[in-house]
Coordinates of C-alpha atoms in Angstrom, one line a residue:
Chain A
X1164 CA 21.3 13.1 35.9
X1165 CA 19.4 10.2 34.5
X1166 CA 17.5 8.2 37.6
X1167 CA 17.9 4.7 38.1
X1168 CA 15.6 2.3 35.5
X1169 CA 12.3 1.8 36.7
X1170 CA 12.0 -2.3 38.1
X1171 CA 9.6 -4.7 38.2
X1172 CA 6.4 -4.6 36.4
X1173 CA 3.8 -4.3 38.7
X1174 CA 1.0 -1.5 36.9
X1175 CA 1.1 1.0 39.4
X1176 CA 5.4 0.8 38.7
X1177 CA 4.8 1.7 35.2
X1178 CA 1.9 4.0 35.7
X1179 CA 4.2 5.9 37.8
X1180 CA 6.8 6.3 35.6
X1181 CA 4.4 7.5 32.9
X1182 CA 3.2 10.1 35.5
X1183 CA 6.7 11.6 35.7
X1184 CA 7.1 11.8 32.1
X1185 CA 4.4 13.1 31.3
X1186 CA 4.7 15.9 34.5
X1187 CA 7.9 16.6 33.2
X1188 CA 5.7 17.3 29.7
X1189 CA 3.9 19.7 31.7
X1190 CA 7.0 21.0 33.7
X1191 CA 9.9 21.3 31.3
X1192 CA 12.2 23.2 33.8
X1193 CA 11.8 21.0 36.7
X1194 CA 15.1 19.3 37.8
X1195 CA 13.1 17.1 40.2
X1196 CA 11.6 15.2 37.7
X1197 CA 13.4 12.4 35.5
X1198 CA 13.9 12.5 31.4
X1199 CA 15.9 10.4 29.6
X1200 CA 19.0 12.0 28.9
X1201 CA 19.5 10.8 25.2
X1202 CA 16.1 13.5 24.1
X1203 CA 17.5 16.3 26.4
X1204 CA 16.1 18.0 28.4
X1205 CA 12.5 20.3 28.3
X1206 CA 9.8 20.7 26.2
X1207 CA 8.5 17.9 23.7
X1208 CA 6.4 15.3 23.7
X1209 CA 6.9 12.8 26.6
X1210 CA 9.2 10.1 25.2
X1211 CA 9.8 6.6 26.5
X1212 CA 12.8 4.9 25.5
X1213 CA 12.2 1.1 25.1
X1214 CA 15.4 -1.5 24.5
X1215 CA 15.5 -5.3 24.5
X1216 CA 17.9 -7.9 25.8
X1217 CA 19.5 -8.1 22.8
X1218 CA 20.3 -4.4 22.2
X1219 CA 23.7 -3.4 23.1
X1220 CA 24.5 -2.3 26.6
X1221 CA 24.4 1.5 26.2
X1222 CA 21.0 1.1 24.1
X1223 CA 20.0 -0.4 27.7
X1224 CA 21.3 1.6 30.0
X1225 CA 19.8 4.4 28.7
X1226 CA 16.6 2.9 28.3
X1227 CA 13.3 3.4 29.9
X1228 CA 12.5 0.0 29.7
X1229 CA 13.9 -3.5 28.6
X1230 CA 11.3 -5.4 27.5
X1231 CA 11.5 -8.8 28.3
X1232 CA 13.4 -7.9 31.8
X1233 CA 11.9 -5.2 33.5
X1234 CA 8.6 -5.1 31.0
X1235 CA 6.3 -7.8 29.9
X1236 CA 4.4 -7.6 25.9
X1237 CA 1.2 -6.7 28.6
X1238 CA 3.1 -4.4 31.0
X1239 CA 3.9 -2.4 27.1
X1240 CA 0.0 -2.4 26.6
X1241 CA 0.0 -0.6 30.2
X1242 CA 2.9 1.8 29.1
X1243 CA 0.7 3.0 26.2
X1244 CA -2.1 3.4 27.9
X1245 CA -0.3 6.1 30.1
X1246 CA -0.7 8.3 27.3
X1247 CA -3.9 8.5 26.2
X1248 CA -5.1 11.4 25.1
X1249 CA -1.9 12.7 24.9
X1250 CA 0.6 13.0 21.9
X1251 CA 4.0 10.9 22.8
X1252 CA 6.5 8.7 21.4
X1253 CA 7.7 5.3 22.0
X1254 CA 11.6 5.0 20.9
X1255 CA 13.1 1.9 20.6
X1256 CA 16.6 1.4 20.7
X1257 CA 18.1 -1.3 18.1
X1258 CA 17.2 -5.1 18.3
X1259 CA 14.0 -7.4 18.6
X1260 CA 11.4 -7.2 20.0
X1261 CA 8.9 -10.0 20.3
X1262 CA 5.7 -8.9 21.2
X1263 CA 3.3 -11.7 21.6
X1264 CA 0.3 -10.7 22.5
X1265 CA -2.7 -8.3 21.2
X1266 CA -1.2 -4.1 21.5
X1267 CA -3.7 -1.5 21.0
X1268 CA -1.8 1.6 20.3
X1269 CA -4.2 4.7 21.7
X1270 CA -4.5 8.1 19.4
X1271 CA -1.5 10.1 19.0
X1272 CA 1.1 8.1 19.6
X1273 CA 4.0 7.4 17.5
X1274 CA 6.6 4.8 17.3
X1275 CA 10.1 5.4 16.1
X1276 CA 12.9 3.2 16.1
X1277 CA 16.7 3.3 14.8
X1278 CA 16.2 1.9 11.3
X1279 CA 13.8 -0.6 9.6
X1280 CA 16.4 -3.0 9.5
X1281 CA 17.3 -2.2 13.0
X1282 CA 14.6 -1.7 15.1
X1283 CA 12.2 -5.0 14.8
X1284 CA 8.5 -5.7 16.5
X1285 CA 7.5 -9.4 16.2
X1286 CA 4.0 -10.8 16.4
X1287 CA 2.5 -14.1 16.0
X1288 CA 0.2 -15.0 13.2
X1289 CA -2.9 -14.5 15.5
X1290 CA -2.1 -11.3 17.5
X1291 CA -2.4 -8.6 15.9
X1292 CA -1.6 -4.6 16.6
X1293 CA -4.1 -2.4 16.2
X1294 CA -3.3 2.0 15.6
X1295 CA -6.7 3.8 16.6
X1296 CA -5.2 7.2 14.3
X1297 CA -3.1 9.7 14.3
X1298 CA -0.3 7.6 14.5
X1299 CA 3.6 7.5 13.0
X1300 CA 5.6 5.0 12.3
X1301 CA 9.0 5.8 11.5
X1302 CA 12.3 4.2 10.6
X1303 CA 11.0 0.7 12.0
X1304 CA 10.3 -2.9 11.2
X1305 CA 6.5 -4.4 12.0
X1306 CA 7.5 -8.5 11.6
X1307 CA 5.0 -10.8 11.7
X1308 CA 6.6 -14.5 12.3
X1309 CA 5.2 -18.0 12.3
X1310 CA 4.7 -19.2 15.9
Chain B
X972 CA -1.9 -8.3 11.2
X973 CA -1.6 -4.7 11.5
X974 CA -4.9 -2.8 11.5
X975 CA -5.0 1.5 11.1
X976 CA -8.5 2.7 12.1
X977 CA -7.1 5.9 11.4
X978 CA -4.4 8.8 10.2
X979 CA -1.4 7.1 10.0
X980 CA 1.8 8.2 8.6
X981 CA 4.5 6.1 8.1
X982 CA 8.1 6.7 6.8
X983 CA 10.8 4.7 6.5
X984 CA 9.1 1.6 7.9
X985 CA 9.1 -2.4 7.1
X986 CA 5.5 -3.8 7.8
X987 CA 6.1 -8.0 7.8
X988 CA 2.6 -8.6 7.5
X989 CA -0.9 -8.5 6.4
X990 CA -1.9 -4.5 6.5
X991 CA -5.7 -3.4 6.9
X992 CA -7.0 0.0 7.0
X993 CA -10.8 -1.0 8.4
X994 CA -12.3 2.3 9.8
X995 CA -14.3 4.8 7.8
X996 CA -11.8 7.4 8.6
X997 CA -8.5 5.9 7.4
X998 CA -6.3 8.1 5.8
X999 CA -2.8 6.3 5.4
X1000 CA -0.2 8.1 4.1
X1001 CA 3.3 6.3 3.1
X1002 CA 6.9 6.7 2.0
X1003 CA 9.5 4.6 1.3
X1004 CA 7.9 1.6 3.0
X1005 CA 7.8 -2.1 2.5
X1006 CA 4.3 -4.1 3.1
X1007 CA 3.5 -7.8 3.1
X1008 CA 0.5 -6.3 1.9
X1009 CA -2.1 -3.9 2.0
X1010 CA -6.1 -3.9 2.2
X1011 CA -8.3 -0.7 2.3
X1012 CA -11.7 -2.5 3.4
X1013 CA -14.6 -1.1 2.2
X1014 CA -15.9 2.2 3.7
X1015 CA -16.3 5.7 2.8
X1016 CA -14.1 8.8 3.6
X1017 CA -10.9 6.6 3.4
X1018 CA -7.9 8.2 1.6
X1019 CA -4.3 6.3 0.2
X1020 CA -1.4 8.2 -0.1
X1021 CA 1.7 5.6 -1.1
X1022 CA 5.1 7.1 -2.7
X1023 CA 7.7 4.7 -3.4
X1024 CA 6.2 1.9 -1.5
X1025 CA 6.8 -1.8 -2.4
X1026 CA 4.0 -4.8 -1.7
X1027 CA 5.7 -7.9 -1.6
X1028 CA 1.7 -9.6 -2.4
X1029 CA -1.7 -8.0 -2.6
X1030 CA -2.4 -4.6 -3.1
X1031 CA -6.4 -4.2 -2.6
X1032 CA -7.9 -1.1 -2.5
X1033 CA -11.8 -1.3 -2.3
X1034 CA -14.9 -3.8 -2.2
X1035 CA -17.1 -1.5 -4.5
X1036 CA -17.3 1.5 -1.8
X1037 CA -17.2 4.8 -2.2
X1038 CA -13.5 6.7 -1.3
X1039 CA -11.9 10.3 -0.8
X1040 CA -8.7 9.8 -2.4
X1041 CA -6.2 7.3 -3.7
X1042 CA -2.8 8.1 -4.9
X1043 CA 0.2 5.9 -5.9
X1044 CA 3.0 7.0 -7.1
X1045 CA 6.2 4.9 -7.4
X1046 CA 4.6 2.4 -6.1
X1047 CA 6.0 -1.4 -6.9
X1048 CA 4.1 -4.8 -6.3
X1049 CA 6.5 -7.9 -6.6
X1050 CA 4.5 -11.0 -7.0
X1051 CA 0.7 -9.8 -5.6
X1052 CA -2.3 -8.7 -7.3
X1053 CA -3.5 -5.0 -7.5
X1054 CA -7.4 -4.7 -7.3
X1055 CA -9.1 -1.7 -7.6
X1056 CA -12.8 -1.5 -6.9
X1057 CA -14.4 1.1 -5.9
X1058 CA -15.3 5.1 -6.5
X1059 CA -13.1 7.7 -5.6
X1060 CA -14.6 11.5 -4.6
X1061 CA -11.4 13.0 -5.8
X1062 CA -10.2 10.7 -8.5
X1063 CA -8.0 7.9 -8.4
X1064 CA -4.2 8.7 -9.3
X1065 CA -1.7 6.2 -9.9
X1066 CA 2.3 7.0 -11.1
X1067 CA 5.0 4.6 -12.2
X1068 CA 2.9 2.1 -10.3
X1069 CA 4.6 -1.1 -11.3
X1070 CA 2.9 -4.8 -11.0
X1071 CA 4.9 -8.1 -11.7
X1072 CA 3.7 -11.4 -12.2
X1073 CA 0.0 -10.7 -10.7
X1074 CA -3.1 -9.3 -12.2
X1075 CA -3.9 -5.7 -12.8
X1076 CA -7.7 -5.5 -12.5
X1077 CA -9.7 -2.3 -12.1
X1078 CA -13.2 -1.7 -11.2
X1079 CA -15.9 1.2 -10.9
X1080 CA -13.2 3.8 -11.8
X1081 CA -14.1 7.3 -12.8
X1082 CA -12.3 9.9 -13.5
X1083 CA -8.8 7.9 -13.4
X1084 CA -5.5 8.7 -14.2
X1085 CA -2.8 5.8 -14.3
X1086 CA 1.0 5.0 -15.3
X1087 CA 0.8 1.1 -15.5
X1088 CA 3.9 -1.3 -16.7
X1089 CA 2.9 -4.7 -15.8
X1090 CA 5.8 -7.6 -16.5
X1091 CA 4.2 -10.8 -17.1
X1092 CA 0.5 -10.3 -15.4
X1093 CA -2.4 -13.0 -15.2
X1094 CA -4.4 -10.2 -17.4
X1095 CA -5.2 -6.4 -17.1
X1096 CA -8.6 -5.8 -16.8
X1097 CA -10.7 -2.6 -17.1
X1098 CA -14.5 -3.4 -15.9
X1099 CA -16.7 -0.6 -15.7
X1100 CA -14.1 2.3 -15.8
X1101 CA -15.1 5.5 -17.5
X1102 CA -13.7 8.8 -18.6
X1103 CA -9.9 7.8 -18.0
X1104 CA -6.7 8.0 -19.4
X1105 CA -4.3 5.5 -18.7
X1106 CA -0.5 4.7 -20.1
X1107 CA -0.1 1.4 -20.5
X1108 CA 3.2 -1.1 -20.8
X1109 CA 2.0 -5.1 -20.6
X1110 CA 4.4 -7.3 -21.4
X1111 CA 4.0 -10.8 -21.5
X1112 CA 0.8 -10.8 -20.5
X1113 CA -0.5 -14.8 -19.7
X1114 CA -3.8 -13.6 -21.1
X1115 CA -5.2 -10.5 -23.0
X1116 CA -2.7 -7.4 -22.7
X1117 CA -5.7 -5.3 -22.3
X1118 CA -9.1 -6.4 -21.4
X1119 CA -12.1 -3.4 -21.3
X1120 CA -15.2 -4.0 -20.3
X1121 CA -18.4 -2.3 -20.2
X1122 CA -15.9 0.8 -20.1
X1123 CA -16.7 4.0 -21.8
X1124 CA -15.3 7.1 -22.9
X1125 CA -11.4 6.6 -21.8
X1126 CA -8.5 6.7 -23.7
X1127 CA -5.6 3.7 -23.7
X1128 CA -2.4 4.2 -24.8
X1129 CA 1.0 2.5 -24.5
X1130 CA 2.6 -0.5 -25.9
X1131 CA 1.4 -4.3 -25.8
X1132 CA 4.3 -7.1 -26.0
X1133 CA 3.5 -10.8 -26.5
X1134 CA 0.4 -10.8 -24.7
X1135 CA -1.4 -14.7 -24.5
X1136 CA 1.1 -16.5 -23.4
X1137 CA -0.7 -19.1 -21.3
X1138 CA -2.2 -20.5 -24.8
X1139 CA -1.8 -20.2 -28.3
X1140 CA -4.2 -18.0 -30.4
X1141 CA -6.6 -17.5 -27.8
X1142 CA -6.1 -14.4 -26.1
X1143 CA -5.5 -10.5 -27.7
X1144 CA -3.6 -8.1 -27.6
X1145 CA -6.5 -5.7 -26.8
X1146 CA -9.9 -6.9 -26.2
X1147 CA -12.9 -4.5 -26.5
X1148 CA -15.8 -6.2 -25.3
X1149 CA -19.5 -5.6 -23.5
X1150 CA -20.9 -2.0 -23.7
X1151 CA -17.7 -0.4 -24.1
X1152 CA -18.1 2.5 -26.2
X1153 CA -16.2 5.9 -27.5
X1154 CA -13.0 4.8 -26.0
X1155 CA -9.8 5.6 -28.1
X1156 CA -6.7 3.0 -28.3
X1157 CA -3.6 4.4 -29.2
X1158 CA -1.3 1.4 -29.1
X1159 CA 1.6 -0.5 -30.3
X1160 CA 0.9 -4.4 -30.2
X1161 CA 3.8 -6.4 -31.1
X1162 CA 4.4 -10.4 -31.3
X1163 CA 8.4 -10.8 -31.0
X1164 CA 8.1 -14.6 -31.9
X1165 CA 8.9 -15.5 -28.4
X1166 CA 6.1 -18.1 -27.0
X1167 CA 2.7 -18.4 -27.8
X1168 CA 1.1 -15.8 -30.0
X1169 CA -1.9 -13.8 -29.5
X1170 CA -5.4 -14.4 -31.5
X1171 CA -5.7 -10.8 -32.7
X1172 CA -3.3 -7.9 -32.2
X1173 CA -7.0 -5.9 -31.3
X1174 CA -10.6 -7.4 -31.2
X1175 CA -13.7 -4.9 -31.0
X1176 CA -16.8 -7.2 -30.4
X1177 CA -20.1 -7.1 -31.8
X1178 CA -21.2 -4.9 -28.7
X1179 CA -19.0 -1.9 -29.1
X1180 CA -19.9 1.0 -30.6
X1181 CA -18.0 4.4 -31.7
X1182 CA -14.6 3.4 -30.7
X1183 CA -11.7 4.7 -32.3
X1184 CA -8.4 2.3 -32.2
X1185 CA -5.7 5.2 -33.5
X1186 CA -2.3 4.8 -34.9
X1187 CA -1.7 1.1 -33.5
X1188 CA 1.1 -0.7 -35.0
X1189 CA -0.4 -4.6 -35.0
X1190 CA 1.4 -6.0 -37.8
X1191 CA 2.0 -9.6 -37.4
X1192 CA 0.9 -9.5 -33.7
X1193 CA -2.3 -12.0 -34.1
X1194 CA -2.1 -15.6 -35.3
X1195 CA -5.8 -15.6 -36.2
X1196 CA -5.2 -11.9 -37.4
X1197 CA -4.3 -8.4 -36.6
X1198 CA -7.0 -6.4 -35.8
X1199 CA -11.0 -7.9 -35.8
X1200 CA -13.6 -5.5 -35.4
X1201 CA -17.3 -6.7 -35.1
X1202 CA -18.2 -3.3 -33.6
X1203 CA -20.7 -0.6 -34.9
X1204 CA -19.1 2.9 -35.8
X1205 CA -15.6 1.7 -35.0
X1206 CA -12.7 3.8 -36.5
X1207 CA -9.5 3.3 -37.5
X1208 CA -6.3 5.6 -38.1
X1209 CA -3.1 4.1 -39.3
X1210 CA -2.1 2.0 -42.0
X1211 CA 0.0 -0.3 -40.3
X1212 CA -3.0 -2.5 -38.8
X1213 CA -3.0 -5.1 -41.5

């Protein structure tokens, strides 16, 4: 059974719910520890689900996170840098995202989304997104808009 | 802007903005994927993969560095400019690559092979290319269909349509100029009557030597003429130049 959504921002919040992803990486048959329910169960990389306000209610039920509620554009910076130095994926569920601030998205870690006409990350002119390698991008939209 | 330092593989993916691959190990590898546009800075060990990607703008691959590996293939650029400057360990490979409305300018190339239709360009422009074979369609090209410079020892073929357009009798069809020598031009330059005309269907300047323009059909294509040739050694084949 999926575990409540993780609330609040606060680093250590996120932090530990990177911990428990990634243990349950490292402990596939473990029923103690949480994992989304939409990537089943065991195995894999460690996968966090990401949705937005504007995403349809399922999209953030079943969500990890809803940025702009219960994760800030810098609170996402802290999510990513949960996994480095390890290989994960960041899933986002259907809708915009506006992301307004400078990401740096560590080594190995991919971003997947449910179409590039679905799935859309927003920057300002001045912001940017940086990928240090080893990095996939799939079945998304990178936007930048005028601010 | 969007900045990989690094392997990146993308698939299915809309990028809204200015791409650049800045770090000496960049290796970007695409498919069906749209970009604002796309920059490899200068660098070594950086490698391009791109199948049916379209560039809404600039496609710029280069500063005069040194490179693994570029290949293209399917590859579409809508209004932007693709500049190629640099030299590539493995060759430079580009396939149905198709630019509209921009220029087509290539720099420093050796060892090229590329499948070029460019619909109404600024001007395509070899500059210091050698041993290459490219396949060329230009039409209505604002300035010369072809330009090579200081190029030696490729071979151009393809067909050239109402190249000049931005001004009458002033620009050619193909223009062979500098210390471009032993390249072979196997074309088809035509003038449909549609606009301004070229000056010549093909001009060889005074400073090429030992190049061979083959089986070119230029008739009525230049308003000052069809073919000039001011080069040393220059041969022809075909008897429908003049």
């Amino acid at each position: 059974m999926k575990p409540p959504r993780v609330t609040g921002e606060p680093t250590a919040v996120i932090a530990d719910h990177v911990n428990r992803l990634i243990r349950k990486f490292e402990y596939p048959d473990s029923d103690t520890i949480p994992l989304n329910p939409i990537l089943g169960g065991g195995g894999g990389a460690p996968t966090v689900v990401i949705a937005t306000p504007g995403s349809s209610g399922f999209s953030q039920g079943r969500a990890d996170f809803v940025l702009g509620l219960d994760l800030s554009p810098g609170g996402f910076q802290i999510l990513l840098n949960g996994f480095t130095g390890l290989r994960a994926r960041i899933l986002f569920t259907e809708g915009d995202f506006a992301i307004d601030t400078h990401i740096d998205v560590p080594t190995g870690i991919d971003f997947e989304g449910a179409g590039r006409r679905a799935s859309r990350l927003t920057w300002g002119a001045d912001p940017d997104i940086t990928f240090a390698g080893d990095n996939g991008l799939r079945n998304i939209a990178l936007i930048e808009v005028a601010t | 802007m969007i900045i990989f330092q690094g392997e990146t593989h993308l698939s299915n993916v809309r990028l809204g903005g200015p791409v650049t691959a800045e770090n000496s190990s960049t290796i970007v590898w695409a498919t069906d994927t749209f970009m604002e546009s796309f920059e490899l800075e200068a660098g070594v060990s950086q490698s391009v993969h791109f199948a049916l990607v379209e560039i809404a703008n600039d496609l710029e691959l280069g500063g005069g560095s040194f490179f693994q590996q570029v290949t293209l293939t399917n590859v579409t650029l809508n209004s932007g400019n693709l500049i190629v400057n640099g030299t590539f360990e493995y060759g430079f490979m580009a396939d149905a690559v198709t630019v509209r409305q921009g220029s087509a300018n290539f720099t420093g190339l050796e060892n090229f092979n590329l499948g070029l239709t460019v619909i109404q360009p600024t001007d395509v422009i070899f500059d210091d290319c050698h041993r290459g074979k490219v396949d060329l369609l230009c039409f209505e090209s604002l300035q010369h269909g072809l330009r090579i410079e200081d190029s030696s020892d490729n071979r151009f073929s393809g067909q050239i349509i109402n190249a000049g357009q931005q001004i009458d009798d002033t620009y050619d069809g193909i223009f062979v100029l500098g210390d471009s020598n032993r390249n072979r031009t196997e074309f088809t330059v035509t003038y449909t009557g549609a606009g301004n005309q070229m000056r010549y269907g093909a001009n060889l300047s005074a400073a090429t030597v030992d190049n061979h323009v083959e089986a070119s059909v230029l008739t009525g294509s230049g308003a000052t003429g069809n073919f000039n040739d001011a080069g040393t050694g220059t041969v022809l084949t075909d008897d429908h130049i003049v």
